[in-house]
Amino acid sequence: MKISARNNLKGKITKITKGATTSHVLIDVNGATITASITNESVEELKLKEGMAAYAIVKASDVMVGVEH
Amino acid sequence: MKISARNNLKGKITKITKGATTSHVLIDVNGATITASITNESVEELKLKEGMAAYAIVKASDVMVGVEH
Amino acid sequence: MKISARNNLKGKITKITKGATTSHVLIDVNGATITASITNESVEELKLKEGMAAYAIVKASDVMVGVEH
Amino acid sequence: MKISARNNLKGKITKITKGATTSHVLIDVNGATITASITNESVEELKLKEGMAAYAIVKASDVMVGVEH
Amino acid sequence: MKISARNNLKGKITKITKGATTSHVLIDVNGATITASITNESVEELKLKEGMAAYAIVKASDVMVGVEH
Amino acid sequence: MKISARNNLKGKITKITKGATTSHVLIDVNGATITASITNESVEELKLKEGMAAYAIVKASDVMVGVEH
């Protein structure tokens, strides 16, 4: 499957924290840590594990721009 | 202002494409290109220009995880 | 690529309207029309055309629930 | 109330899983299962129950398009 | 229709700017201006006009928190 | 940091409910209650407390418009 989301950052899963319904998956991308908040079901279905290669994927309309002033 | 969005990726603006109401801002983050779709008004108010340092900011609940199979 | 987004609805593209930066892609899913607002770049890269099979993909945290009262 | 969200899929609630703050509501829409991740408060206020008719509602800017390759 | 989105702010539409596919609707809520970026189709279907009463509606998972430091 | 999100509503935190991974932060803005669903980590890092001044921040593409009929 190819998807329209513009942003795909390749990295490695460094930590998975499971909650009651929602998990936080931390992905190291070139030294920056990306946090993804996804369902527990997706963590299980994709068999996500710490140490695995993974992509952080974000739709362009969900990206904001910040500048220091 | 400090905000709760977990993901802040520092980079440099490489291209700004203005539409009728919506602009696309490309930010180079360590060689990866991030696309942000934001309002024209924000491009003007933040005085975004190609070559400027900028952050791509994303809320954790807007990040998905992908794996190759 | 497999992604964590929980919702994948298979259908057929019935209409693509290109704007200056943003396109609207209509997908017929079992008689219901889904509208996706995505970047023009994605329409081009995925070579989307009317009549093509395609999936409407949505992250669980972007789905609301409505009830009639 | 009429809202601007373009996508309204009518179905039936098949399962509700309550977490500490976040619930997952599964809605069967013509045989496809849609997962909505919403607050526990909304589940209570809308009195959502398994078996109830309900709509899965999604803003167009939150829909991505996928194609098989 | 009642929907699960937690945030409904009542106000008055002060300005509508139509783009090629996307409109910006400004809503004055107690003196604060809220900008909604929605499809042109929704502006037409809801017959939105400047001066009309309207609600700005936001899902809780799309709200961030900021603090001054 | 200045960010591109168009909507910043100043208010006061009235309640914080922590879940296993996700917190709900209620912000009173001129008598209206805004619910933000954010990570527990952000609540800790920003040292959010009931009674604190805070902003509810929302990207324009996450705002829908509703009208009574």
Coordinates of C-alpha atoms in Angstrom, one line a residue:
Chain A
M1 CA 0.0 0.0 0.0
K2 CA 1.2 3.5 -0.8
I3 CA -0.5 6.3 1.0
S4 CA -0.9 10.0 0.4
A5 CA 0.6 11.1 3.8
R6 CA 3.6 13.3 2.7
N7 CA 5.8 12.7 5.7
N8 CA 7.5 9.4 6.4
L9 CA 10.5 9.4 8.7
K10 CA 12.5 6.2 9.1
G11 CA 13.8 5.3 12.5
K12 CA 13.9 2.7 15.2
I13 CA 11.4 2.1 18.0
T14 CA 13.0 2.8 21.4
K15 CA 10.1 2.5 23.8
I16 CA 6.5 1.3 23.8
T17 CA 4.2 2.3 26.7
K18 CA 0.8 0.6 26.8
G19 CA -2.1 2.2 28.5
A20 CA -5.6 0.9 28.9
T21 CA -6.6 1.7 25.3
T22 CA -3.8 3.9 23.9
S23 CA -0.1 3.2 23.5
H24 CA 2.8 5.6 23.1
V25 CA 5.4 4.5 20.7
L26 CA 8.8 6.4 20.7
I27 CA 10.7 6.3 17.5
D28 CA 14.3 7.6 17.2
V29 CA 14.8 9.4 13.9
N30 CA 18.4 10.5 13.5
G31 CA 18.7 11.3 17.2
A32 CA 15.4 13.1 17.5
T33 CA 12.6 11.2 19.4
I34 CA 9.2 11.1 17.8
T35 CA 6.2 10.2 20.0
A36 CA 3.2 8.4 18.3
S37 CA 0.0 7.9 20.2
I38 CA -1.8 5.0 18.6
T39 CA -4.3 2.2 19.6
N40 CA -3.1 -0.9 21.5
E41 CA -4.7 -2.9 18.7
S42 CA -2.3 -1.4 16.2
V43 CA 0.7 -2.1 18.4
E44 CA -0.4 -5.8 18.5
E45 CA -1.4 -6.1 14.8
L46 CA 1.8 -4.6 13.5
K47 CA 3.8 -6.6 16.2
L48 CA 5.7 -3.5 17.2
K49 CA 8.6 -4.1 19.5
E50 CA 11.4 -2.0 20.9
G51 CA 14.4 -2.2 18.5
M52 CA 12.4 -2.6 15.4
A53 CA 12.8 -0.4 12.3
A54 CA 9.7 1.7 11.8
Y55 CA 8.4 4.9 10.1
A56 CA 6.7 7.9 11.8
I57 CA 4.0 8.9 9.3
V58 CA 2.3 12.3 9.4
K59 CA -0.3 13.9 7.1
A60 CA 0.9 17.4 5.8
S61 CA -2.2 19.1 7.3
D62 CA -1.2 17.9 10.7
V63 CA 2.2 19.6 10.6
M64 CA 2.6 23.1 12.2
V65 CA 5.5 25.4 11.7
G66 CA 7.3 27.1 14.6
V67 CA 9.9 29.8 14.6
E68 CA 12.0 31.2 17.5
H69 CA 11.6 34.9 18.1
Chain B
M1 CA 5.1 30.0 24.8
K2 CA 5.7 26.3 25.5
I3 CA 3.2 23.9 24.0
S4 CA 2.2 20.3 24.7
A5 CA 2.9 19.0 21.2
R6 CA 5.5 16.3 21.7
N7 CA 7.2 16.5 18.4
N8 CA 9.5 19.4 17.4
L9 CA 11.9 18.8 14.6
K10 CA 14.4 21.6 13.9
G11 CA 15.2 22.3 10.2
K12 CA 15.4 24.9 7.5
I13 CA 12.6 26.0 5.2
T14 CA 13.5 25.0 1.6
K15 CA 10.3 26.0 -0.3
I16 CA 7.0 27.8 0.2
T17 CA 4.2 27.4 -2.2
K18 CA 1.2 29.7 -1.7
G19 CA -2.2 28.7 -2.8
A20 CA -5.4 30.7 -2.7
T21 CA -5.9 30.0 1.1
T22 CA -3.4 27.3 1.9
S23 CA 0.4 27.2 1.7
H24 CA 2.7 24.3 1.6
V25 CA 5.9 24.8 3.6
L26 CA 8.8 22.4 3.0
I27 CA 11.3 22.0 5.9
D28 CA 14.5 20.1 5.5
V29 CA 15.2 18.1 8.7
N30 CA 18.5 16.3 8.5
G31 CA 18.1 15.6 4.9
A32 CA 14.4 14.5 5.1
T33 CA 11.8 16.8 3.7
I34 CA 8.8 17.6 5.9
T35 CA 5.7 19.1 4.3
A36 CA 3.5 21.4 6.4
S37 CA 0.1 22.5 5.0
I38 CA -0.8 25.7 6.8
T39 CA -2.8 28.9 6.2
N40 CA -1.4 31.7 4.1
E41 CA -2.1 34.0 7.1
S42 CA 0.4 32.1 9.2
V43 CA 3.0 32.2 6.5
E44 CA 2.7 36.0 6.6
E45 CA 2.4 36.5 10.3
L46 CA 5.4 34.4 11.1
K47 CA 7.2 36.0 8.1
L48 CA 8.3 32.6 6.8
K49 CA 10.9 32.7 4.1
E50 CA 13.0 30.1 2.3
G51 CA 16.3 29.6 4.0
M52 CA 14.9 30.4 7.5
A53 CA 15.4 28.0 10.5
A54 CA 12.1 26.6 11.6
Y55 CA 10.5 23.7 13.5
A56 CA 8.1 21.1 12.2
I57 CA 5.7 20.6 15.1
V58 CA 3.3 17.6 15.4
K59 CA 0.9 16.5 18.1
A60 CA 1.6 12.8 19.2
S61 CA -2.0 11.8 18.4
D62 CA -1.4 12.8 14.7
V63 CA 1.6 10.5 14.3
M64 CA 1.1 7.0 12.8
V65 CA 3.5 4.1 12.8
G66 CA 4.4 2.2 9.6
V67 CA 6.4 -1.0 9.2
E68 CA 7.7 -2.7 6.1
H69 CA 6.5 -6.2 5.6
Chain C
M1 CA 4.2 -0.7 4.2
K2 CA 1.7 -1.5 6.8
I3 CA 0.4 1.4 8.9
S4 CA -1.2 1.8 12.3
A5 CA -4.2 3.7 11.0
R6 CA -7.2 1.5 12.1
N7 CA -9.6 2.5 9.3
N8 CA -9.1 1.4 5.7
L9 CA -12.2 1.6 3.5
K10 CA -11.9 0.2 0.0
G11 CA -13.6 2.0 -2.8
K12 CA -13.2 3.7 -6.2
I13 CA -12.2 7.2 -7.0
T14 CA -15.1 9.1 -8.6
K15 CA -13.8 12.6 -8.8
I16 CA -10.7 14.6 -8.3
T17 CA -10.8 18.4 -7.9
K18 CA -7.4 20.1 -8.0
G19 CA -7.0 23.5 -6.3
A20 CA -3.9 25.6 -6.1
T21 CA -2.2 23.5 -3.4
T22 CA -4.9 21.2 -2.2
S23 CA -7.0 18.5 -4.0
H24 CA -10.3 16.9 -3.1
V25 CA -10.5 13.2 -3.9
L26 CA -14.0 11.6 -3.8
I27 CA -14.0 7.9 -3.1
D28 CA -17.2 5.8 -3.5
V29 CA -17.3 3.2 -0.7
N30 CA -20.3 0.9 -1.1
G31 CA -22.5 3.8 -2.3
A32 CA -21.3 6.3 0.3
T33 CA -19.0 9.1 -0.9
I34 CA -15.9 9.8 1.2
T35 CA -14.1 13.1 0.6
A36 CA -10.3 13.3 1.2
S37 CA -8.5 16.6 1.2
I38 CA -4.9 15.9 0.3
T39 CA -2.0 17.7 -1.3
N40 CA -1.7 18.1 -5.1
E41 CA 1.7 16.4 -4.8
S42 CA 0.2 13.3 -3.4
V43 CA -2.4 13.1 -6.2
E44 CA 0.5 13.3 -8.7
E45 CA 2.9 10.9 -6.9
L46 CA 0.2 8.2 -6.4
K47 CA -1.0 8.9 -10.0
L48 CA -4.6 9.0 -8.7
K49 CA -7.2 9.0 -11.5
E50 CA -11.0 8.8 -11.6
G51 CA -12.1 5.2 -11.8
M52 CA -9.1 3.8 -9.9
A53 CA -9.5 1.5 -6.9
A54 CA -8.3 3.3 -3.7
Y55 CA -8.6 3.2 0.0
A56 CA -9.9 5.9 2.3
I57 CA -7.6 5.7 5.4
V58 CA -8.3 7.4 8.7
K59 CA -6.6 7.3 12.1
A60 CA -8.9 6.2 14.9
S61 CA -8.3 9.4 16.9
D62 CA -9.7 11.4 13.9
V63 CA -13.1 9.6 14.0
M64 CA -16.0 11.1 15.9
V65 CA -19.3 9.4 16.8
G66 CA -22.7 11.0 16.1
V67 CA -26.1 9.9 17.2
E68 CA -29.5 11.1 16.1
H69 CA -31.6 12.4 19.0
Chain D
M1 CA -26.9 20.8 14.6
K2 CA -25.4 20.4 11.1
I3 CA -21.6 20.3 10.9
S4 CA -19.1 20.9 8.1
A5 CA -17.4 17.5 8.4
R6 CA -17.9 15.9 4.9
N7 CA -17.9 12.3 5.9
N8 CA -20.8 10.7 7.8
L9 CA -21.0 6.9 7.7
K10 CA -24.1 5.3 9.2
G11 CA -23.7 2.1 11.1
K12 CA -24.2 0.2 14.3
I13 CA -22.0 0.2 17.4
T14 CA -20.6 -3.3 17.9
K15 CA -18.2 -2.8 20.8
I16 CA -17.1 -0.2 23.3
T17 CA -13.8 -0.5 25.2
K18 CA -13.4 2.0 28.0
G19 CA -9.9 2.9 29.1
A20 CA -8.9 5.3 31.9
T21 CA -9.6 8.4 29.9
T22 CA -10.1 7.2 26.3
S23 CA -12.7 4.8 24.8
H24 CA -12.6 2.9 21.6
V25 CA -16.0 2.6 19.9
L26 CA -16.3 0.1 17.0
I27 CA -18.9 0.9 14.4
D28 CA -20.0 -1.6 11.8
V29 CA -20.6 0.2 8.5
N30 CA -21.8 -2.2 5.8
G31 CA -19.6 -4.9 7.1
A32 CA -16.5 -2.8 7.5
T33 CA -15.4 -2.0 11.1
I34 CA -14.6 1.6 11.9
T35 CA -12.7 2.4 15.1
A36 CA -13.3 5.8 16.8
S37 CA -11.1 6.8 19.7
I38 CA -13.1 9.3 21.8
T39 CA -13.2 10.5 25.4
N40 CA -15.0 8.5 28.1
E41 CA -17.1 11.6 28.8
S42 CA -18.5 11.6 25.3
V43 CA -19.4 7.9 25.6
E44 CA -21.4 8.7 28.7
E45 CA -23.0 12.0 27.5
L46 CA -24.2 10.4 24.2
K47 CA -25.2 7.3 26.1
L48 CA -23.5 5.1 23.6
K49 CA -24.3 1.4 23.9
E50 CA -23.5 -1.7 21.8
G51 CA -26.2 -2.3 19.3
M52 CA -27.1 1.4 18.9
A53 CA -27.3 3.1 15.5
A54 CA -24.5 5.7 15.1
Y55 CA -22.5 7.6 12.6
A56 CA -18.7 7.6 12.1
I57 CA -17.9 11.2 11.3
V58 CA -14.6 12.4 9.8
K59 CA -13.3 15.8 8.6
A60 CA -12.1 15.7 5.0
S61 CA -8.7 16.9 5.9
D62 CA -8.2 13.8 8.2
V63 CA -8.8 11.3 5.3
M64 CA -5.7 9.9 3.5
V65 CA -5.8 8.0 0.2
G66 CA -4.0 4.7 -0.3
V67 CA -3.4 2.6 -3.4
E68 CA -2.1 -0.9 -3.9
H69 CA 1.0 -1.1 -6.0
Chain E
M1 CA -27.4 14.9 15.4
K2 CA -25.3 15.0 18.5
I3 CA -21.6 14.4 18.1
S4 CA -18.8 13.3 20.4
A5 CA -16.5 16.3 19.8
R6 CA -16.1 17.8 23.2
N7 CA -15.6 21.4 22.2
N8 CA -18.4 23.6 20.8
L9 CA -17.9 27.4 20.9
K10 CA -20.8 29.5 19.9
G11 CA -20.1 32.7 17.9
K12 CA -20.8 34.6 14.8
I13 CA -19.2 34.3 11.4
T14 CA -17.2 37.5 10.6
K15 CA -15.5 36.6 7.3
I16 CA -15.4 33.8 4.7
T17 CA -12.5 33.5 2.3
K18 CA -13.0 31.0 -0.5
G19 CA -10.0 29.4 -2.2
A20 CA -9.9 27.0 -5.1
T21 CA -10.9 24.0 -2.9
T22 CA -10.6 25.2 0.7
S23 CA -12.3 28.1 2.6
H24 CA -11.3 29.9 5.7
V25 CA -14.2 30.8 8.0
L26 CA -13.6 33.2 10.8
I27 CA -15.9 33.0 13.8
D28 CA -15.9 35.6 16.6
V29 CA -16.3 33.9 19.9
N30 CA -16.6 36.4 22.8
G31 CA -14.1 38.7 21.1
A32 CA -11.6 36.0 20.1
T33 CA -11.3 35.1 16.5
I34 CA -11.4 31.4 15.6
T35 CA -10.2 30.3 12.1
A36 CA -11.7 27.1 10.6
S37 CA -10.3 25.7 7.4
I38 CA -13.0 23.7 5.7
T39 CA -14.1 22.6 2.2
N40 CA -15.8 25.0 -0.2
E41 CA -18.6 22.3 -0.5
S42 CA -19.4 22.6 3.3
V43 CA -19.6 26.4 3.1
E44 CA -22.1 26.0 0.3
E45 CA -24.1 23.1 1.8
L46 CA -24.4 24.8 5.2
K47 CA -25.1 28.1 3.4
L48 CA -22.6 29.8 5.6
K49 CA -22.7 33.7 5.4
E50 CA -21.0 36.5 7.2
G51 CA -23.1 37.6 10.2
M52 CA -24.6 34.1 10.8
A53 CA -24.5 32.4 14.2
A54 CA -22.3 29.4 14.1
Y55 CA -20.3 27.0 16.3
A56 CA -16.5 26.3 16.1
I57 CA -16.3 22.6 16.9
V58 CA -13.1 20.8 17.8
K59 CA -12.3 17.2 18.9
A60 CA -10.5 17.0 22.2
S61 CA -7.6 15.1 20.7
D62 CA -6.9 18.1 18.4
V63 CA -6.5 20.6 21.3
M64 CA -3.0 21.4 22.5
V65 CA -2.1 23.2 25.7
G66 CA 0.3 26.1 25.8
V67 CA 1.8 28.0 28.8
E68 CA 3.9 31.2 28.9
H69 CA 7.3 30.7 30.5
Chain F
M1 CA 8.6 29.9 20.0
K2 CA 5.8 31.3 17.7
I3 CA 3.7 28.6 16.0
S4 CA 1.5 28.6 12.9
A5 CA -1.6 27.3 14.7
R6 CA -4.2 30.1 14.2
N7 CA -6.3 29.5 17.3
N8 CA -5.0 30.4 20.8
L9 CA -7.6 30.8 23.5
K10 CA -6.4 32.1 26.9
G11 CA -8.0 30.6 29.9
K12 CA -7.4 28.8 33.2
I13 CA -6.9 25.1 33.9
T14 CA -9.9 23.8 36.0
K15 CA -9.3 20.1 36.0
I16 CA -6.6 17.5 35.0
T17 CA -7.6 13.8 34.8
K18 CA -4.6 11.5 34.2
G19 CA -5.1 8.2 32.5
A20 CA -2.6 5.4 31.9
T21 CA -1.0 7.3 29.0
T22 CA -3.4 10.1 28.1
S23 CA -4.6 13.1 30.2
H24 CA -7.6 15.3 29.8
V25 CA -7.0 18.9 30.7
L26 CA -10.0 21.2 31.1
I27 CA -9.5 24.9 30.4
D28 CA -12.1 27.5 31.2
V29 CA -12.1 30.2 28.5
N30 CA -14.6 33.0 29.3
G31 CA -17.0 30.5 30.9
A32 CA -16.8 27.9 28.2
T33 CA -14.9 24.7 29.0
I34 CA -12.4 23.4 26.5
T35 CA -11.2 19.8 26.8
A36 CA -7.7 18.9 25.6
S37 CA -6.6 15.3 25.3
I38 CA -2.8 15.3 25.6
T39 CA 0.0 12.9 26.7
N40 CA 0.8 12.5 30.4
E41 CA 4.4 13.4 29.5
S42 CA 3.3 16.9 28.4
V43 CA 1.3 17.4 31.6
E44 CA 4.5 16.7 33.5
E45 CA 6.9 18.6 31.4
L46 CA 4.8 21.7 31.3
K47 CA 4.0 21.3 35.0
L48 CA 0.4 21.8 34.3
K49 CA -1.7 22.3 37.5
E50 CA -5.3 23.2 38.2
G51 CA -5.6 27.0 38.6
M52 CA -2.8 27.8 36.2
A53 CA -3.3 30.2 33.2
A54 CA -3.0 28.3 29.9
Y55 CA -3.9 28.5 26.3
A56 CA -6.0 26.0 24.3
I57 CA -4.3 25.9 20.9
V58 CA -5.9 24.5 17.8
K59 CA -4.7 24.3 14.1
A60 CA -7.3 25.8 11.7
S61 CA -7.6 22.6 9.7
D62 CA -8.9 20.9 12.9
V63 CA -11.8 23.3 13.4
M64 CA -15.2 22.4 12.0
V65 CA -18.2 24.7 11.7
G66 CA -21.7 23.8 13.0
V67 CA -25.0 25.6 12.5
E68 CA -28.4 25.0 14.1
H69 CA -31.1 24.2 11.7

